[in-house]
mmCIF file of C-alpha atoms in Angstrom:
data_model
loop_
_atom_site.group_PDB
_atom_site.id
_atom_site.type_symbol
_atom_site.label_atom_id
_atom_site.label_comp_id
_atom_site.label_asym_id
_atom_site.label_seq_id
_atom_site.Cartn_x
_atom_site.Cartn_y
_atom_site.Cartn_z
ATOM 1 C CA MET A 1 0.000 0.000 0.000
ATOM 2 C CA ASP A 2 1.374 3.483 -0.904
ATOM 3 C CA ASP A 3 1.648 6.385 1.522
ATOM 4 C CA THR A 4 -1.639 7.923 0.358
ATOM 5 C CA GLY A 5 -3.482 4.668 0.956
ATOM 6 C CA THR A 6 -1.886 4.302 4.372
ATOM 7 C CA VAL A 7 -2.942 7.806 5.405
ATOM 8 C CA ALA A 8 -6.502 7.249 4.164
ATOM 9 C CA SER A 9 -6.748 3.961 6.048
ATOM 10 C CA ASP A 10 -5.362 5.550 9.210
ATOM 11 C CA VAL A 11 -7.916 8.390 9.029
ATOM 12 C CA ARG A 12 -10.759 5.888 8.553
ATOM 13 C CA ASN A 13 -9.600 3.816 11.514
ATOM 14 C CA ARG A 14 -9.192 6.820 13.825
ATOM 15 C CA THR A 15 -12.516 8.317 12.748
ATOM 16 C CA THR A 16 -14.312 5.021 13.313
ATOM 17 C CA ALA A 17 -12.726 4.638 16.738
ATOM 18 C CA LEU A 18 -13.792 8.156 17.742
ATOM 19 C CA ILE A 19 -17.396 7.597 16.601
ATOM 20 C CA ARG A 20 -17.599 4.361 18.601
ATOM 21 C CA GLU A 21 -15.926 5.954 21.603
ATOM 22 C CA ARG A 22 -18.534 8.725 21.690
ATOM 23 C CA GLN A 23 -21.529 6.783 20.400
ATOM 24 C CA ASP A 24 -23.656 7.306 23.534
ATOM 25 C CA ALA A 25 -23.217 11.083 23.521
ATOM 26 C CA LEU A 26 -23.708 11.186 19.759
ATOM 27 C CA ALA A 27 -26.913 9.159 19.984
ATOM 28 C CA SER A 28 -28.317 11.647 22.489
ATOM 29 C CA ASP A 29 -27.378 14.596 20.272
ATOM 30 C CA VAL A 30 -28.784 12.938 17.152
ATOM 31 C CA THR A 31 -32.063 11.984 18.854
ATOM 32 C CA GLY A 32 -32.925 15.609 19.411
ATOM 33 C CA ALA A 33 -31.946 16.605 15.881
ATOM 34 C CA ILE A 34 -33.616 13.961 13.722
ATOM 35 C CA ALA A 35 -37.264 14.060 14.808
ATOM 36 C CA VAL A 36 -39.229 14.689 11.600
ATOM 37 C CA ALA A 37 -42.557 16.508 11.715
ATOM 38 C CA GLY A 38 -45.425 14.228 10.737
ATOM 39 C CA ALA A 39 -43.567 10.966 11.404
ATOM 40 C CA THR A 40 -45.324 8.620 13.837
ATOM 41 C CA LEU A 41 -42.378 7.615 16.017
ATOM 42 C CA ASP A 42 -42.220 8.008 19.780
ATOM 43 C CA ALA A 43 -39.147 9.190 21.702
ATOM 44 C CA SER A 44 -37.807 5.679 22.328
ATOM 45 C CA HIS A 45 -37.969 4.812 18.621
ATOM 46 C CA TRP A 46 -36.204 8.032 17.655
ATOM 47 C CA HIS A 47 -33.419 7.178 20.104
ATOM 48 C CA ALA A 48 -33.182 3.627 18.754
ATOM 49 C CA LEU A 49 -32.939 5.013 15.215
ATOM 50 C CA ALA A 50 -30.210 7.432 16.323
ATOM 51 C CA GLU A 51 -28.195 4.563 17.847
ATOM 52 C CA LEU A 52 -28.650 2.545 14.642
ATOM 53 C CA LEU A 53 -27.460 5.423 12.460
ATOM 54 C CA ILE A 54 -24.353 5.917 14.601
ATOM 55 C CA ARG A 55 -23.565 2.203 14.153
ATOM 56 C CA LEU A 56 -24.079 2.541 10.393
ATOM 57 C CA PHE A 57 -21.726 5.507 10.149
ATOM 58 C CA ALA A 58 -19.098 3.641 12.156
ATOM 59 C CA ALA A 59 -19.485 0.551 9.960
ATOM 60 C CA SER A 60 -19.220 2.588 6.775
ATOM 61 C CA THR A 61 -16.196 4.619 7.870
ATOM 62 C CA ASP A 62 -14.529 1.385 8.990
ATOM 63 C CA ALA A 63 -15.090 -0.620 5.804
ATOM 64 C CA GLY A 64 -15.529 2.158 3.263
ATOM 65 C CA ALA A 65 -18.727 0.502 1.994
ATOM 66 C CA LEU A 66 -21.965 -1.092 3.189
ATOM 67 C CA ASP A 67 -23.729 -4.282 2.183
ATOM 68 C CA ALA A 68 -27.364 -3.475 1.336
ATOM 69 C CA GLN A 69 -28.419 -6.908 2.586
ATOM 70 C CA SER A 70 -26.572 -6.760 5.906
ATOM 71 C CA ALA A 71 -28.461 -7.142 9.180
ATOM 72 C CA VAL A 72 -27.887 -3.515 10.164
ATOM 73 C CA MET A 73 -29.329 -2.290 6.840
ATOM 74 C CA ARG A 74 -32.339 -4.588 7.318
ATOM 75 C CA ASP A 75 -32.819 -2.949 10.719
ATOM 76 C CA LEU A 76 -32.825 0.459 9.012
ATOM 77 C CA ALA A 77 -35.427 -0.718 6.488
ATOM 78 C CA ARG A 78 -37.883 -1.297 9.349
ATOM 79 C CA TYR A 79 -38.156 2.482 9.691
ATOM 80 C CA THR A 80 -39.426 2.957 6.092
ATOM 81 C CA PRO A 81 -42.332 3.130 6.691
ATOM 82 C CA PRO A 82 -43.232 4.945 8.914
ATOM 83 C CA LEU A 83 -40.550 7.274 7.497
ATOM 84 C CA THR A 84 -40.611 8.027 3.789
ATOM 85 C CA THR A 85 -37.361 7.707 1.867
ATOM 86 C CA ARG A 86 -37.148 11.497 1.643
ATOM 87 C CA GLN A 87 -37.510 11.797 5.423
ATOM 88 C CA LEU A 88 -34.842 9.148 5.915
ATOM 89 C CA VAL A 89 -32.441 11.099 3.688
ATOM 90 C CA GLU A 90 -33.010 14.153 5.882
ATOM 91 C CA VAL A 91 -32.438 12.104 9.044
ATOM 92 C CA VAL A 92 -29.165 10.683 7.709
ATOM 93 C CA HIS A 93 -27.937 14.193 6.899
ATOM 94 C CA HIS A 94 -28.811 15.419 10.397
ATOM 95 C CA THR A 95 -26.757 12.520 11.774
ATOM 96 C CA GLU A 96 -23.818 13.392 9.526
ATOM 97 C CA ARG A 97 -23.917 16.973 10.770
ATOM 98 C CA ALA A 98 -24.000 15.897 14.417
ATOM 99 C CA ILE A 99 -21.011 13.602 13.913
ATOM 100 C CA LEU A 100 -19.012 16.288 12.081
ATOM 101 C CA ASP A 101 -19.807 18.834 14.795
ATOM 102 C CA GLU A 102 -18.682 16.416 17.502
ATOM 103 C CA ILE A 103 -15.446 15.419 15.770
ATOM 104 C CA ALA A 104 -14.686 19.067 14.871
ATOM 105 C CA LEU A 105 -13.935 19.698 18.565
ATOM 106 C CA ASP A 106 -11.424 16.860 18.847
ATOM 107 C CA ASP A 107 -7.757 17.882 19.159
ATOM 108 C CA ARG A 108 -6.511 14.957 17.064
ATOM 109 C CA LEU A 109 -9.001 14.908 14.180
ATOM 110 C CA GLY A 110 -10.973 18.154 14.582
ATOM 111 C CA ALA A 111 -11.456 21.246 12.464
ATOM 112 C CA THR A 112 -8.042 22.704 13.350
ATOM 113 C CA SER A 113 -6.132 19.466 12.746
ATOM 114 C CA GLU A 114 -4.222 18.440 9.625
ATOM 115 C CA PRO A 115 -6.425 15.416 8.774
ATOM 116 C CA TRP A 116 -9.745 17.322 9.127
ATOM 117 C CA ALA A 117 -10.413 17.527 5.374
ATOM 118 C CA ALA A 118 -9.927 13.775 5.041
ATOM 119 C CA VAL A 119 -12.116 13.144 8.108
ATOM 120 C CA ALA A 120 -14.926 15.258 6.660
ATOM 121 C CA HIS A 121 -14.638 13.355 3.385
ATOM 122 C CA VAL A 122 -14.848 9.995 5.175
ATOM 123 C CA ILE A 123 -18.001 11.047 7.050
ATOM 124 C CA ARG A 124 -19.685 12.470 3.949
ATOM 125 C CA ARG A 125 -18.734 9.366 1.978
ATOM 126 C CA ALA A 126 -20.430 7.313 4.707
ATOM 127 C CA THR A 127 -23.613 9.347 4.173
ATOM 128 C CA LEU A 128 -23.645 8.424 0.488
ATOM 129 C CA GLU A 129 -22.886 4.772 1.249
ATOM 130 C CA ILE A 130 -25.805 4.561 3.686
ATOM 131 C CA LEU A 131 -28.207 6.199 1.244
ATOM 132 C CA ALA A 132 -26.969 4.105 -1.674
ATOM 133 C CA ALA A 133 -27.344 0.872 0.297
ATOM 134 C CA HIS A 134 -30.844 1.906 1.359
ATOM 135 C CA THR A 135 -31.778 2.772 -2.243
ATOM 136 C CA GLU A 136 -30.561 -0.648 -3.412
ATOM 137 C CA GLN A 137 -32.465 -2.374 -0.654
ATOM 138 C CA MET A 138 -35.693 -0.481 -1.426
ATOM 139 C CA ALA A 139 -35.614 -1.231 -5.158
ATOM 140 C CA GLY A 140 -39.068 -2.389 -6.172
ATOM 141 C CA ARG A 141 -40.714 -1.403 -2.878
ATOM 142 C CA GLU A 142 -41.069 2.326 -3.554
ATOM 143 C CA ALA A 143 -39.658 4.973 -5.849
ATOM 144 C CA PRO A 144 -36.314 5.719 -4.167
ATOM 145 C CA ILE A 145 -34.436 8.986 -4.180
ATOM 146 C CA SER A 146 -31.432 8.695 -6.481
ATOM 147 C CA VAL A 147 -28.170 9.134 -4.653
ATOM 148 C CA ARG A 148 -25.991 9.385 -7.765
ATOM 149 C CA ASP A 149 -26.785 10.609 -11.252
ATOM 150 C CA THR A 150 -26.641 7.682 -13.676
ATOM 151 C CA LEU A 151 -24.990 9.627 -16.531
ATOM 152 C CA THR A 152 -22.263 11.540 -14.714
ATOM 153 C CA THR A 153 -22.042 9.360 -11.544
ATOM 154 C CA LEU A 154 -21.973 12.642 -9.613
ATOM 155 C CA ILE A 155 -24.190 13.223 -6.587
ATOM 156 C CA ALA A 156 -27.851 13.566 -7.587
ATOM 157 C CA SER A 157 -29.765 16.827 -7.121
ATOM 158 C CA PRO A 158 -31.981 15.749 -4.167
ATOM 159 C CA VAL A 159 -28.940 14.795 -2.085
ATOM 160 C CA PHE A 160 -27.096 17.980 -3.087
ATOM 161 C CA ASP A 161 -30.079 20.161 -2.156
ATOM 162 C CA LEU A 162 -30.189 18.626 1.308
ATOM 163 C CA ALA A 163 -26.425 18.954 1.704
ATOM 164 C CA LEU A 164 -26.610 22.634 0.731
ATOM 165 C CA SER A 165 -29.288 23.318 3.312
ATOM 166 C CA GLN A 166 -27.386 21.466 6.038
ATOM 167 C CA GLU A 167 -24.068 23.135 5.191
ATOM 168 C CA ILE A 168 -25.621 26.612 5.317
ATOM 169 C CA GLU A 169 -27.062 25.823 8.760
ATOM 170 C CA ARG A 170 -23.670 24.541 9.914
ATOM 171 C CA ALA A 171 -21.895 27.631 8.550
ATOM 172 C CA GLN A 172 -24.375 29.871 10.381
ATOM 173 C CA ARG A 173 -23.939 27.978 13.643
ATOM 174 C CA HIS A 174 -20.144 28.214 13.497
ATOM 175 C CA GLN A 175 -20.122 31.588 11.692
ATOM 176 C CA HIS A 176 -17.783 30.622 8.887
ATOM 177 C CA ALA A 177 -17.771 30.892 5.110
ATOM 178 C CA VAL A 178 -19.702 28.831 2.581
ATOM 179 C CA ALA A 179 -19.788 29.035 -1.203
ATOM 180 C CA MET A 180 -21.302 27.299 -4.194
ATOM 181 C CA LEU A 181 -20.405 27.147 -7.879
ATOM 182 C CA LEU A 182 -22.748 26.364 -10.758
ATOM 183 C CA PHE A 183 -21.407 25.510 -14.229
ATOM 184 C CA ASP A 184 -23.440 25.177 -17.419
ATOM 185 C CA ILE A 185 -22.042 24.034 -20.790
ATOM 186 C CA ASP A 186 -22.392 26.790 -23.373
ATOM 187 C CA ASP A 187 -24.449 26.135 -26.529
ATOM 188 C CA LEU A 188 -25.306 22.596 -25.411
ATOM 189 C CA SER A 189 -28.724 22.716 -27.088
ATOM 190 C CA GLN A 190 -27.086 23.689 -30.384
ATOM 191 C CA ILE A 191 -24.500 20.926 -29.982
ATOM 192 C CA ASN A 192 -27.305 18.416 -29.415
ATOM 193 C CA ARG A 193 -29.167 19.617 -32.513
ATOM 194 C CA GLU A 194 -26.100 19.543 -34.760
ATOM 195 C CA HIS A 195 -24.343 16.434 -33.457
ATOM 196 C CA GLY A 196 -27.014 14.411 -31.657
ATOM 197 C CA TRP A 197 -28.060 14.079 -28.033
ATOM 198 C CA GLY A 198 -25.429 11.423 -27.396
ATOM 199 C CA VAL A 199 -22.646 13.941 -27.995
ATOM 200 C CA GLY A 200 -24.164 16.355 -25.486
ATOM 201 C CA ASP A 201 -24.442 13.577 -22.922
ATOM 202 C CA ARG A 202 -20.787 12.633 -23.395
ATOM 203 C CA LEU A 203 -19.728 16.262 -22.936
ATOM 204 C CA LEU A 204 -21.734 16.491 -19.708
ATOM 205 C CA GLU A 205 -20.234 13.203 -18.527
ATOM 206 C CA ARG A 206 -16.675 14.370 -19.280
ATOM 207 C CA THR A 207 -17.292 17.721 -17.590
ATOM 208 C CA GLY A 208 -18.472 15.792 -14.533
ATOM 209 C CA ILE A 209 -15.281 13.704 -14.573
ATOM 210 C CA LEU A 210 -13.148 16.857 -14.754
ATOM 211 C CA ALA A 211 -15.086 18.392 -11.864
ATOM 212 C CA ARG A 212 -14.675 15.301 -9.713
ATOM 213 C CA GLN A 213 -10.926 15.323 -10.368
ATOM 214 C CA PHE A 214 -10.493 19.081 -9.879
ATOM 215 C CA PHE A 215 -12.378 19.788 -6.664
ATOM 216 C CA ARG A 216 -11.496 18.601 -3.162
ATOM 217 C CA THR A 217 -12.622 15.191 -1.980
ATOM 218 C CA HIS A 218 -14.790 16.768 0.733
ATOM 219 C CA ASP A 219 -16.574 19.161 -1.656
ATOM 220 C CA TRP A 220 -20.020 18.167 -2.916
ATOM 221 C CA VAL A 221 -20.022 17.829 -6.724
ATOM 222 C CA ALA A 222 -23.439 17.124 -8.231
ATOM 223 C CA ARG A 223 -25.445 17.188 -11.417
ATOM 224 C CA HIS A 224 -27.967 20.004 -11.222
ATOM 225 C CA GLY A 225 -30.943 20.085 -13.559
ATOM 226 C CA ASP A 226 -30.378 18.742 -17.059
ATOM 227 C CA ASP A 227 -27.191 20.469 -18.175
ATOM 228 C CA SER A 228 -25.472 21.922 -15.101
ATOM 229 C CA ILE A 229 -22.923 20.837 -12.526
ATOM 230 C CA ALA A 230 -23.073 22.279 -9.017
ATOM 231 C CA VAL A 231 -20.260 22.327 -6.464
ATOM 232 C CA LEU A 232 -20.780 23.024 -2.758
ATOM 233 C CA LEU A 233 -17.619 24.362 -1.095
ATOM 234 C CA PRO A 234 -17.734 24.198 2.718
ATOM 235 C CA GLU A 235 -15.641 26.700 4.655
ATOM 236 C CA THR A 236 -14.634 28.493 1.456
ATOM 237 C CA THR A 237 -14.700 32.267 0.985
ATOM 238 C CA LEU A 238 -16.254 33.904 -2.056
ATOM 239 C CA ASP A 239 -12.807 35.018 -3.272
ATOM 240 C CA GLN A 240 -11.497 31.460 -3.037
ATOM 241 C CA ALA A 241 -14.587 30.086 -4.782
ATOM 242 C CA SER A 242 -14.292 32.635 -7.592
ATOM 243 C CA LEU A 243 -10.665 31.671 -8.194
ATOM 244 C CA LEU A 244 -11.593 27.981 -8.328
ATOM 245 C CA ALA A 245 -14.377 28.789 -10.811
ATOM 246 C CA VAL A 246 -11.909 30.613 -13.077
ATOM 247 C CA ARG A 247 -9.427 27.745 -12.982
ATOM 248 C CA PHE A 248 -12.073 25.115 -13.695
ATOM 249 C CA ARG A 249 -13.534 27.181 -16.556
ATOM 250 C CA GLU A 250 -10.052 27.388 -18.069
ATOM 251 C CA MET A 251 -9.515 23.647 -17.603
ATOM 252 C CA VAL A 252 -12.716 22.845 -19.482
ATOM 253 C CA GLN A 253 -11.778 25.213 -22.302
ATOM 254 C CA HIS A 254 -8.343 23.614 -22.676
ATOM 255 C CA ARG A 255 -9.345 19.964 -22.311
ATOM 256 C CA LEU A 256 -12.787 19.596 -23.879
ATOM 257 C CA VAL A 257 -12.715 19.830 -27.664
ATOM 258 C CA LEU A 258 -15.513 18.712 -29.973
ATOM 259 C CA GLN A 259 -14.446 17.540 -33.441
ATOM 260 C CA ASP A 260 -16.905 16.854 -36.254
ATOM 261 C CA HIS A 261 -15.325 13.938 -38.133
ATOM 262 C CA LYS A 262 -17.482 14.608 -41.203
ATOM 263 C CA THR A 263 -16.314 18.195 -41.691
ATOM 264 C CA ASP A 264 -13.124 18.164 -39.574
ATOM 265 C CA MET A 265 -14.445 21.264 -37.835
ATOM 266 C CA ILE A 266 -13.295 21.715 -34.234
ATOM 267 C CA LYS A 267 -15.345 23.437 -31.543
ATOM 268 C CA ILE A 268 -13.881 24.500 -28.230
ATOM 269 C CA VAL A 269 -16.241 23.609 -25.374
ATOM 270 C CA THR A 270 -16.777 26.328 -22.771
ATOM 271 C CA VAL A 271 -18.836 26.813 -19.638
ATOM 272 C CA SER A 272 -20.613 29.763 -18.085
ATOM 273 C CA ALA A 273 -20.614 29.824 -14.316
ATOM 274 C CA ALA A 274 -21.811 31.425 -11.116
ATOM 275 C CA ALA A 275 -19.707 31.818 -7.965
ATOM 276 C CA ILE A 276 -21.965 32.582 -5.034
ATOM 277 C CA GLY A 277 -21.185 32.707 -1.337
ATOM 278 C CA THR A 278 -20.511 34.649 1.811
ATOM 279 C CA ASP A 279 -17.459 34.860 4.033
ATOM 280 C CA LEU A 280 -19.563 34.815 7.198
ATOM 281 C CA VAL A 281 -23.073 33.404 7.636
ATOM 282 C CA GLN A 282 -24.637 35.528 10.354
ATOM 283 C CA SER A 283 -28.326 35.304 9.468
ATOM 284 C CA ASP A 284 -30.717 32.929 7.745
ATOM 285 C CA ILE A 285 -29.998 32.103 4.100
ATOM 286 C CA ALA A 286 -32.422 29.724 2.381
ATOM 287 C CA ALA A 287 -30.918 26.995 0.173
ATOM 288 C CA ALA A 288 -33.634 27.593 -2.441
ATOM 289 C CA TYR A 289 -32.602 31.260 -2.551
ATOM 290 C CA VAL A 290 -28.944 30.302 -3.129
ATOM 291 C CA LEU A 291 -29.862 27.967 -5.991
ATOM 292 C CA ALA A 292 -32.186 30.529 -7.595
ATOM 293 C CA GLU A 293 -29.503 33.240 -7.413
ATOM 294 C CA ALA A 294 -26.912 30.864 -8.906
ATOM 295 C CA GLU A 295 -29.205 29.900 -11.788
ATOM 296 C CA ALA A 296 -29.992 33.552 -12.517
ATOM 297 C CA ALA A 297 -26.273 34.404 -12.457
ATOM 298 C CA VAL A 298 -25.439 31.627 -14.946
ATOM 299 C CA LEU A 299 -28.120 32.992 -17.262
ATOM 300 C CA ARG A 300 -26.568 36.466 -16.978
ATOM 301 C CA ALA A 301 -23.153 34.999 -17.809
ATOM 302 C CA LYS A 302 -24.578 33.462 -20.976
ATOM 303 C CA LEU A 303 -26.369 36.671 -21.980
ATOM 304 C CA ASN A 304 -23.164 38.646 -21.414
ATOM 305 C CA GLY A 305 -21.151 36.576 -23.873
ATOM 306 C CA ARG A 306 -20.711 33.063 -22.390
ATOM 307 C CA ASN A 307 -17.461 31.502 -21.158
ATOM 308 C CA ARG A 308 -17.474 33.824 -18.154
ATOM 309 C CA ILE A 309 -18.236 33.836 -14.445
ATOM 310 C CA GLU A 310 -20.754 35.930 -12.561
ATOM 311 C CA ARG A 311 -19.935 36.518 -8.901
ATOM 312 C CA ILE A 312 -22.646 37.037 -6.258
ATOM 313 C CA ALA A 313 -22.209 37.899 -2.591
ATOM 314 C CA LEU A 314 -25.000 36.241 -0.643
ATOM 315 C CA LEU A 315 -27.341 38.380 1.392
ATOM 316 C CA PRO A 316 -29.340 36.892 4.264
ATOM 317 C CA THR A 317 -33.020 36.275 3.541
ATOM 318 C CA SER A 318 -33.884 37.509 7.030
ATOM 319 C CA LEU A 319 -32.191 39.801 9.542
ATOM 320 C CA THR A 320 -32.205 40.329 13.275
ATOM 321 C CA ILE A 321 -33.407 43.605 14.778
ATOM 322 C CA PHE A 322 -29.810 44.869 14.796
ATOM 323 C CA GLY A 323 -29.333 43.893 11.133
ATOM 324 C CA ALA A 324 -32.603 45.572 10.176
ATOM 325 C CA ALA A 325 -31.597 48.685 12.113
ATOM 326 C CA GLY A 326 -28.362 48.945 10.148
ATOM 327 C CA MET A 327 -30.193 48.461 6.858
ATOM 328 C CA LEU A 328 -32.817 51.106 7.679
ATOM 329 C CA GLY A 329 -30.481 53.576 9.371
ATOM 330 C CA LEU A 330 -32.523 53.431 12.578
ATOM 331 C CA ALA A 331 -31.747 52.609 16.192
ATOM 332 C CA PRO A 332 -32.576 49.008 17.237
ATOM 333 C CA ARG A 333 -35.215 50.288 19.691
ATOM 334 C CA GLU A 334 -37.001 52.027 16.790
ATOM 335 C CA VAL A 335 -37.106 48.759 14.848
ATOM 336 C CA ALA A 336 -38.468 47.014 17.956
ATOM 337 C CA ARG A 337 -41.181 49.684 18.127
ATOM 338 C CA LEU A 338 -42.105 49.067 14.461
ATOM 339 C CA ILE A 339 -42.491 45.369 15.267
ATOM 340 C CA ARG A 340 -44.713 46.096 18.279
ATOM 341 C CA GLU A 341 -46.870 48.405 16.186
ATOM 342 C CA GLY A 342 -47.239 45.772 13.462
ATOM 343 C CA THR A 343 -45.473 47.871 10.814
ATOM 344 C CA LEU A 344 -42.829 45.141 10.465
ATOM 345 C CA THR A 345 -43.629 41.470 10.958
ATOM 346 C CA ALA A 346 -41.025 39.409 12.817
ATOM 347 C CA SER A 347 -40.763 35.784 13.866
ATOM 348 C CA ARG A 348 -39.067 34.536 17.041
ATOM 349 C CA ARG A 349 -36.169 32.112 16.473
ATOM 350 C CA GLY A 350 -34.382 31.168 19.626
ATOM 351 C CA ARG A 351 -33.389 34.340 21.466
ATOM 352 C CA HIS A 352 -33.768 36.662 18.465
ATOM 353 C CA TYR A 353 -36.490 38.111 16.286
ATOM 354 C CA HIS A 354 -35.969 37.792 12.539
ATOM 355 C CA ILE A 355 -37.509 40.003 9.848
ATOM 356 C CA ASP A 356 -37.694 39.049 6.170
ATOM 357 C CA ARG A 357 -35.363 41.131 4.029
ATOM 358 C CA ASP A 358 -38.181 41.775 1.500
ATOM 359 C CA LEU A 359 -40.290 43.375 4.241
ATOM 360 C CA ILE A 360 -37.392 45.565 5.315
ATOM 361 C CA GLU A 361 -36.752 46.602 1.698
ATOM 362 C CA ALA A 362 -40.442 47.447 1.215
ATOM 363 C CA TYR A 363 -40.507 49.565 4.389
ATOM 364 C CA ARG A 364 -37.264 51.324 3.461
ATOM 365 C CA LYS A 365 -38.873 52.534 0.218
ATOM 366 C CA THR A 366 -41.684 54.167 2.216
ATOM 367 C CA ILE A 367 -39.288 56.256 4.353
ATOM 368 C CA ARG A 368 -36.962 57.485 1.628
#
């Protein structure tokens, strides 16, 4: 085994040992996080499911794979129903987040340690292994959620969407950066019309391969929609994400060439892209809002000439009283008064009131 393989095996072994060492505390943390609204499970069953998921993560990090027909996977199948497959996906992601948060505090493997990136990759790989094994097991029983896209073998959109939501929540809790990239092959519809749909599929597949090779092992690389590839970059600033987008765009331009063997004409393949993110998540940002902004930015890149990148700094979809005060140029007590009077509508989240940015914008127009 080479040095790289030895390091990877050592990280898996140490991660597995840490999960098993802290399985009781983890199970308690996970129990409180995974309860899904509308699911008919009592507290004891939620705790039993949490313990089972911790065992599954430990088994997957230990072996690097899971047998869909193993006893522990059959135990998991007993929870679907009452849980739907979509609810189970959400529960598995909550468990992943709890494990990452717990390990992040460890001196040996945590967020400030050298092996942290590899640890995060091992845990996220375990998530995909659990979902893939469940999907295989459920074949024929219900329509499962795809874990991987069949054409590109990248992560499928439903899993990416959940990962984006969870990563934004995690970035807000720890107040660190998060970014996302969205790439779309230029003129793909024209390529399909002129050369056939199979050529377009091969280009998308090859772009996916390049993306998987280019980005870090702990980044989330997924097929998004029909023709796009999305990349979720945890703990990455917008400047860093923008630079990565430029480098990947240049890689595609240099390495993907389409040649028509009938005419000997050569077409350079390019991508338009969006780099979207924030260096510090301090308020709520909805995953759907991030995706919508990224899609709109890619469209702008295409309208502005293609083979370019549009950069967007994320704004929170809701703000605290202090954030609203800064936006309106008022004192916090004046914003609190507007809430009491019903001029601004706020919702209580933990210790703070949050006000939708759209409402603040609408009120700001009335006082200009």
